[in-house]
PDB file of C-alpha atoms in Angstrom:
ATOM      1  CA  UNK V   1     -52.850  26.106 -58.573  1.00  0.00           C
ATOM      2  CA  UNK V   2     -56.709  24.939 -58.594  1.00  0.00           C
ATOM      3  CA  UNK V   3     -57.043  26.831 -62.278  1.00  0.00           C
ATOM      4  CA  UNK V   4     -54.128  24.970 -63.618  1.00  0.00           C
ATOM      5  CA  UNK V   5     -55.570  21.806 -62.280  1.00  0.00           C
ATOM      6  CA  UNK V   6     -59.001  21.982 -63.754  1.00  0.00           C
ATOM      7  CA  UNK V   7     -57.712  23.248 -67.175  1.00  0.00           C
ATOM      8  CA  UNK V   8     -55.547  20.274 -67.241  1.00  0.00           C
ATOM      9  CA  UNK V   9     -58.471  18.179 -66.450  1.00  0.00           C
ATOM     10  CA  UNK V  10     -59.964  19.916 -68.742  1.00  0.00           C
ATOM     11  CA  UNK V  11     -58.000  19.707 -71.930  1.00  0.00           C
ATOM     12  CA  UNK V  12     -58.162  16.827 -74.497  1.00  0.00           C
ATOM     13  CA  UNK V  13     -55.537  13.954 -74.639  1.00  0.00           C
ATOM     14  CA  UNK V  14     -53.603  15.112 -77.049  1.00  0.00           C
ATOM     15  CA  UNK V  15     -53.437  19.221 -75.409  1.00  0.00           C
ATOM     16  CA  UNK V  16     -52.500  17.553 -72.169  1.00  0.00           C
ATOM     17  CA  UNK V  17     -49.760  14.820 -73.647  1.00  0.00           C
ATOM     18  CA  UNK V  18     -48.141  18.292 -75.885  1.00  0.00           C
ATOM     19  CA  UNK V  19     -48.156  20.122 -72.553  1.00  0.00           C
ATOM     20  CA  UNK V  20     -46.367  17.624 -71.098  1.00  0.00           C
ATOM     21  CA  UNK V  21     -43.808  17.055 -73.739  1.00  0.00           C
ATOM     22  CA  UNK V  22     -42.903  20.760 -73.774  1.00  0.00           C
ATOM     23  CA  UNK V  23     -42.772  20.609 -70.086  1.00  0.00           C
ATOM     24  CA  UNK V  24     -40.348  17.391 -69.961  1.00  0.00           C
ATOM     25  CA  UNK V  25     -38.406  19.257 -73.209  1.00  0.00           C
ATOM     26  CA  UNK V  26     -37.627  22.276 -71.535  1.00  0.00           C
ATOM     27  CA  UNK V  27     -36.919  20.212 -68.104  1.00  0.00           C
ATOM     28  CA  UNK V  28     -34.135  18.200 -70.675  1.00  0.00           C
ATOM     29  CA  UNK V  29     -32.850  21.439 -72.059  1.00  0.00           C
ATOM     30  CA  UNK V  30     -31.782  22.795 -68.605  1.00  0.00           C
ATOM     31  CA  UNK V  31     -30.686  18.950 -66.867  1.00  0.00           C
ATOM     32  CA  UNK V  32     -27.938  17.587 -68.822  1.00  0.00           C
ATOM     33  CA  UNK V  33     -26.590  14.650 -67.928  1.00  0.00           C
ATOM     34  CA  UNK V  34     -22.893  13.710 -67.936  1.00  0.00           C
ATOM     35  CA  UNK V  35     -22.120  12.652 -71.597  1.00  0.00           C
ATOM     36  CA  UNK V  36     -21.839   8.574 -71.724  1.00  0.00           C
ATOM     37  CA  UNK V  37     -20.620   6.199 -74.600  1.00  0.00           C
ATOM     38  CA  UNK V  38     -22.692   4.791 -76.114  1.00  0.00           C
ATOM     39  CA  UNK V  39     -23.889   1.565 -75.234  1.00  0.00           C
ATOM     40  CA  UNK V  40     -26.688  -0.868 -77.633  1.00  0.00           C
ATOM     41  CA  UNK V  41     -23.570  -2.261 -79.785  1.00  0.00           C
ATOM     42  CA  UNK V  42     -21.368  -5.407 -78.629  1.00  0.00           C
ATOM     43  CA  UNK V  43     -17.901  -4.281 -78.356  1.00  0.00           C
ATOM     44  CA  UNK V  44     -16.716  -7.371 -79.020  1.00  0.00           C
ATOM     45  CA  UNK V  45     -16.829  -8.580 -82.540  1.00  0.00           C
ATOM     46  CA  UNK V  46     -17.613 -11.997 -81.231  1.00  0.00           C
ATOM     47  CA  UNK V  47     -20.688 -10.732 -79.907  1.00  0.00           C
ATOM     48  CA  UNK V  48     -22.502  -9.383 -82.377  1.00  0.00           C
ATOM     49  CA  UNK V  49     -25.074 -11.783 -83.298  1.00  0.00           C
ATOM     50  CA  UNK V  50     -28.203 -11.394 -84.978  1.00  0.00           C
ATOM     51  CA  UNK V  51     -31.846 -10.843 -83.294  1.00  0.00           C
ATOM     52  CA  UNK V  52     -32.065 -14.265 -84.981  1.00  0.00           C
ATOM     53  CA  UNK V  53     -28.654 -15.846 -83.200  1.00  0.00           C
ATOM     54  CA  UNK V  54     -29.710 -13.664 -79.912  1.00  0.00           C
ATOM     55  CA  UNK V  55     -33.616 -15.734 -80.132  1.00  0.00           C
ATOM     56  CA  UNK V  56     -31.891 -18.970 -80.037  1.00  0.00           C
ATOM     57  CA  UNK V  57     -29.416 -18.227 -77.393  1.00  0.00           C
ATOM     58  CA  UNK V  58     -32.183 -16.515 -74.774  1.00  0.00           C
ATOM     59  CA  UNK V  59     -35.380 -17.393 -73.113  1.00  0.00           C
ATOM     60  CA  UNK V  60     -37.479 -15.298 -74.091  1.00  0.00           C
ATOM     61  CA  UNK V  61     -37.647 -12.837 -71.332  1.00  0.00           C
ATOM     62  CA  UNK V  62     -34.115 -12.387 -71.459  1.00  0.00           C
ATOM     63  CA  UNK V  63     -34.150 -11.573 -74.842  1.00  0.00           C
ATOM     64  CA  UNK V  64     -36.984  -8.896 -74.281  1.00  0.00           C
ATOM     65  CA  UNK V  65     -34.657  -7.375 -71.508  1.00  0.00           C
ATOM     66  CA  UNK V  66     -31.438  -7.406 -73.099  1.00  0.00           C
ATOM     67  CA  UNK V  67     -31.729  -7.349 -76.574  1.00  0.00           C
ATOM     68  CA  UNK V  68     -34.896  -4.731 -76.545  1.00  0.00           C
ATOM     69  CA  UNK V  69     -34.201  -3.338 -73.297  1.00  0.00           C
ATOM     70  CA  UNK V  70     -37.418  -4.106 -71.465  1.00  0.00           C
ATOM     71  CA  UNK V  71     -38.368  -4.602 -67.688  1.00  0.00           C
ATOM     72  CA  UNK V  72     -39.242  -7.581 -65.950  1.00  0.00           C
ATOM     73  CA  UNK V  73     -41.383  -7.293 -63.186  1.00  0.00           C
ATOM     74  CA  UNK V  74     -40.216  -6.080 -59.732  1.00  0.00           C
ATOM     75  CA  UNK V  75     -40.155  -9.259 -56.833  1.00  0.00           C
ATOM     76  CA  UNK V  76     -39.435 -11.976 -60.130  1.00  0.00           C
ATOM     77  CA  UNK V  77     -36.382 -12.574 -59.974  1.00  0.00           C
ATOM     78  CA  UNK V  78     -34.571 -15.201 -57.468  1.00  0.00           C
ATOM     79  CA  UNK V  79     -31.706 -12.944 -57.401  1.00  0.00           C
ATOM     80  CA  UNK V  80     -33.082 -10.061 -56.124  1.00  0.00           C
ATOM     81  CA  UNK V  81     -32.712 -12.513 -53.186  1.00  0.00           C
ATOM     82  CA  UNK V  82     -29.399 -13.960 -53.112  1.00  0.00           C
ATOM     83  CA  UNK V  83     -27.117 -13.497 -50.658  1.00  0.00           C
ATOM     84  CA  UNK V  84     -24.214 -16.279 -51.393  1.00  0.00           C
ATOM     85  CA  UNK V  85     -20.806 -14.549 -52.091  1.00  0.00           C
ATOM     86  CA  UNK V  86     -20.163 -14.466 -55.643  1.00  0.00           C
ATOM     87  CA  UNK V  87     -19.964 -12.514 -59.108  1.00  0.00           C
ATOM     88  CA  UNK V  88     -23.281 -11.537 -60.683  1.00  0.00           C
ATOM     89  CA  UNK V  89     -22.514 -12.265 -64.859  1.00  0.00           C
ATOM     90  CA  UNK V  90     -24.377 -10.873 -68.300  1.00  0.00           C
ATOM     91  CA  UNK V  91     -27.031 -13.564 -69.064  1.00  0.00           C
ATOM     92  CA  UNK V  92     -26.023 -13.133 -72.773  1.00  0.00           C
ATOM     93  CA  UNK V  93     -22.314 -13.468 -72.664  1.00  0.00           C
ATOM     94  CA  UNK V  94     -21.323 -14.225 -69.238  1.00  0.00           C
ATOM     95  CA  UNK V  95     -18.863 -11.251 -68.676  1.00  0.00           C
ATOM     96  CA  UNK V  96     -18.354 -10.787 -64.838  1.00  0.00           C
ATOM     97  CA  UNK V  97     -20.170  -7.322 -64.024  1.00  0.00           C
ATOM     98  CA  UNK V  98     -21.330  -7.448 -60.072  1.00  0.00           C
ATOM     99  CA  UNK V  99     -19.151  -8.490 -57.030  1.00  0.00           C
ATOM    100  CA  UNK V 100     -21.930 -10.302 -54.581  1.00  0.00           C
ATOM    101  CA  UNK V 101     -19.831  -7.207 -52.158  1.00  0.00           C
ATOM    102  CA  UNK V 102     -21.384  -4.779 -53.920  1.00  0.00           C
ATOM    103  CA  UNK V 103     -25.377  -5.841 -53.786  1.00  0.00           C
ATOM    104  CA  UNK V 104     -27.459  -4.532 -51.710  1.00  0.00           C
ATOM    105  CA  UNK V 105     -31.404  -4.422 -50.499  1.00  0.00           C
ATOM    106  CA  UNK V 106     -33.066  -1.764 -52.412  1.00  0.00           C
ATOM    107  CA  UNK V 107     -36.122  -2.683 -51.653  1.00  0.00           C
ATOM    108  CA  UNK V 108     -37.220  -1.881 -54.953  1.00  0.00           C
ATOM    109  CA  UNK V 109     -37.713  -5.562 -56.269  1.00  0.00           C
ATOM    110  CA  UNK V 110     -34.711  -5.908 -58.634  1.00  0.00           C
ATOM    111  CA  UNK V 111     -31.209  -7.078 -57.351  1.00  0.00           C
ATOM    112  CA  UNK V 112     -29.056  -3.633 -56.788  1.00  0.00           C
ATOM    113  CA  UNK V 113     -25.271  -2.714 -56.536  1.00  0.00           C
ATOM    114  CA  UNK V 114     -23.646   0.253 -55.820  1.00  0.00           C
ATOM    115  CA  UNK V 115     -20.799  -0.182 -58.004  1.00  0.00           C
ATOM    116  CA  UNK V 116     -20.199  -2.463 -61.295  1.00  0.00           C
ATOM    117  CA  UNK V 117     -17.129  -4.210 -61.498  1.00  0.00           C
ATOM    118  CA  UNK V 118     -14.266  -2.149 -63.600  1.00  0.00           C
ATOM    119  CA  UNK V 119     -14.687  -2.047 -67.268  1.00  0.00           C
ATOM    120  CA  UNK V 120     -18.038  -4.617 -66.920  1.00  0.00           C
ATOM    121  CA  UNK V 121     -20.683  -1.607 -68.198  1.00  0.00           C
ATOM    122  CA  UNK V 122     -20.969   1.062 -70.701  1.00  0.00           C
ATOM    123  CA  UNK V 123     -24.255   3.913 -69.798  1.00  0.00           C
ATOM    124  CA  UNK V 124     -26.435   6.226 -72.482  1.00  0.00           C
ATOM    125  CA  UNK V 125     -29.133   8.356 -71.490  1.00  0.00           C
ATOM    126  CA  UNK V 126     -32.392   7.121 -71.757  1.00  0.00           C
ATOM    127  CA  UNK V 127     -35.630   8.991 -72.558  1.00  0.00           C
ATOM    128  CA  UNK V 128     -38.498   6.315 -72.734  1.00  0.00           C
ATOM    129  CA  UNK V 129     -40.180   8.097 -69.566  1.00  0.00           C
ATOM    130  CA  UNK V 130     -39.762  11.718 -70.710  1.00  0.00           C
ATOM    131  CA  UNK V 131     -37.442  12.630 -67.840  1.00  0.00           C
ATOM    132  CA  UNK V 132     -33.758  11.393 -68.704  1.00  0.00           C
ATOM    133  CA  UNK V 133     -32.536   8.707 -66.585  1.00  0.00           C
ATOM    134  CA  UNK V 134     -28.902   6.512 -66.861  1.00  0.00           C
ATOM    135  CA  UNK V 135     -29.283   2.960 -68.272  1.00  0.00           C
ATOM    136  CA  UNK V 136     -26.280   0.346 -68.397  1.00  0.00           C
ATOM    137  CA  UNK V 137     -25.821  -2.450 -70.429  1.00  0.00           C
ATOM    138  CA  UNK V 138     -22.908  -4.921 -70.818  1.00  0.00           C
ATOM    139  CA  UNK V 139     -19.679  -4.146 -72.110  1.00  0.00           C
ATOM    140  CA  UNK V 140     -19.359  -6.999 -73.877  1.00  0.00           C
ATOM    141  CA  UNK V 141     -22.580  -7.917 -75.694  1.00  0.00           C
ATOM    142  CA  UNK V 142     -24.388  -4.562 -75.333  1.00  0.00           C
ATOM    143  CA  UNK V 143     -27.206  -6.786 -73.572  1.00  0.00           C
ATOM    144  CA  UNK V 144     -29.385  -4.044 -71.699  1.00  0.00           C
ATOM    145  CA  UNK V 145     -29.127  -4.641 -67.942  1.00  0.00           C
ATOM    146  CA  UNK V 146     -31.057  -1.474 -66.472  1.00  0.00           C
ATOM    147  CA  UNK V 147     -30.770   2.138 -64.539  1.00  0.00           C
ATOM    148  CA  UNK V 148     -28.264   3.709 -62.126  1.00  0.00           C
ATOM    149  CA  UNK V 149     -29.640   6.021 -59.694  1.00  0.00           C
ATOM    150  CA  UNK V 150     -28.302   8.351 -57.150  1.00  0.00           C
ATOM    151  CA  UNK V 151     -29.971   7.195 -54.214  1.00  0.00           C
ATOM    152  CA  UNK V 152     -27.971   3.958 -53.211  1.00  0.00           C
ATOM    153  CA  UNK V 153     -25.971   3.696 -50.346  1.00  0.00           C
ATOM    154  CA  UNK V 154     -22.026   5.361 -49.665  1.00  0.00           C
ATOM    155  CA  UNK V 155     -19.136   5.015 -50.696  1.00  0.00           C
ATOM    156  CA  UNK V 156     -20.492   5.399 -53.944  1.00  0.00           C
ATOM    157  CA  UNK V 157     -24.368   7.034 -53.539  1.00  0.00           C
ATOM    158  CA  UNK V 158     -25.198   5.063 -56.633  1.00  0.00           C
ATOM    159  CA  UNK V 159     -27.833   2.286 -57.104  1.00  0.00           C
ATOM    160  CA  UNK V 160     -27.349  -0.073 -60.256  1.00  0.00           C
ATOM    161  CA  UNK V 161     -31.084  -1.201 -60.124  1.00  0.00           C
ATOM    162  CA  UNK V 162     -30.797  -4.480 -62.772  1.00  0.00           C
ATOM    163  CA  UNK V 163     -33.260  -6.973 -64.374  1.00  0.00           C
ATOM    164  CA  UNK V 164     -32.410 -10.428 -63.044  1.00  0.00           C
ATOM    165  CA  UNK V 165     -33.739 -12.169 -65.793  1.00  0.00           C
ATOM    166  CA  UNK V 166     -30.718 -10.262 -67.572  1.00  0.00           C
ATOM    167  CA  UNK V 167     -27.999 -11.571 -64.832  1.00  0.00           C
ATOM    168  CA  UNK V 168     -26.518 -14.953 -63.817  1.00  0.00           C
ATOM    169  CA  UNK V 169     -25.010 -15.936 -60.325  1.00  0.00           C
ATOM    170  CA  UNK V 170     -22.206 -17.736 -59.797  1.00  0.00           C
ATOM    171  CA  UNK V 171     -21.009 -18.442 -56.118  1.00  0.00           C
ATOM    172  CA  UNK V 172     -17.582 -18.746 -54.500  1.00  0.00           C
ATOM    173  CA  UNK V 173     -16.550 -21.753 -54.225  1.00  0.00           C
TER     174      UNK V 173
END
């Protein structure tokens, strides 16, 4: 194991970034992931506005996260905090997709659920970090909202990890 290391060390940048793409290929050709539908287009005509129409709508962090499907920062968001009872909504079109029920302490510095509420989100696999990973964005607008992850908490072992920047709160009144 010490040869491999120094040879890595050893190699140039671009050796060492093909090694790593063949390694994270062949890792893809053997780990599948369920088949999702696809999920960047609004579903609802309605909703299908142009980067232009989406600029004036959004801050513009909100537009980086769901209309280019960035990251904010982990610990930014207020949400990640909130504990009221209420539904969670798309920043973009205000489609219900969280029940406050649901959230949960990841302690990963985004707000997390364990389950979306029926219908609210459509998944695709994302690549962006070599190894595929789930990401989920609105039903309605397409706005990206983040990653699911099997290590939440029962009944359903998943963790919706989602940008807050790309989510509104709304408590029970």
């Amino acid at each position: 194991m010490l040869q491999l290391d120094v040879r890595l060390f050893s190699m140039a940048d671009w050796q060492r970034r093909s090694l790593l793409q063949a390694l994270a290929a062949a890792f893809a050709a053997f780990w599948r992931p369920a088949p999702t539908q696809a999920a960047t287009e609004a579903t609802d005509p309605e909703w299908q506005l142009s980067p232009a129409q989406w600029r004036a709508r959004l801050a513009p962090a909100a537009f980086k996260v769901l209309r280019q499907e960035g990251t904010e920062s982990p610990f930014s968001s207020p949400l990640n905090a909130e504990k009221r009872k209420g539904i969670y909504q798309c920043a973009g079109c205000e489609l219900p997709l969280f029940s406050s029920v649901t959230k949960f302490d990841s302690g990963t510095g985004w707000p997390s659920f364990w389950a979306p509420l029926q219908k609210a989100v459509v998944s695709k696999v994302d690549f962006k970090l070599i190894v595929p990973r789930t990401e989920y964005h609105c039903r309605r607008c397409g706005g990206h909202q983040g990653h699911v992850f099997n290590d939440g908490p029962k009944p359903t072992g998943k963790r919706y990890c989602n940008n807050g920047v790309a989510l509104t709160f709304k408590a029970d009144a």
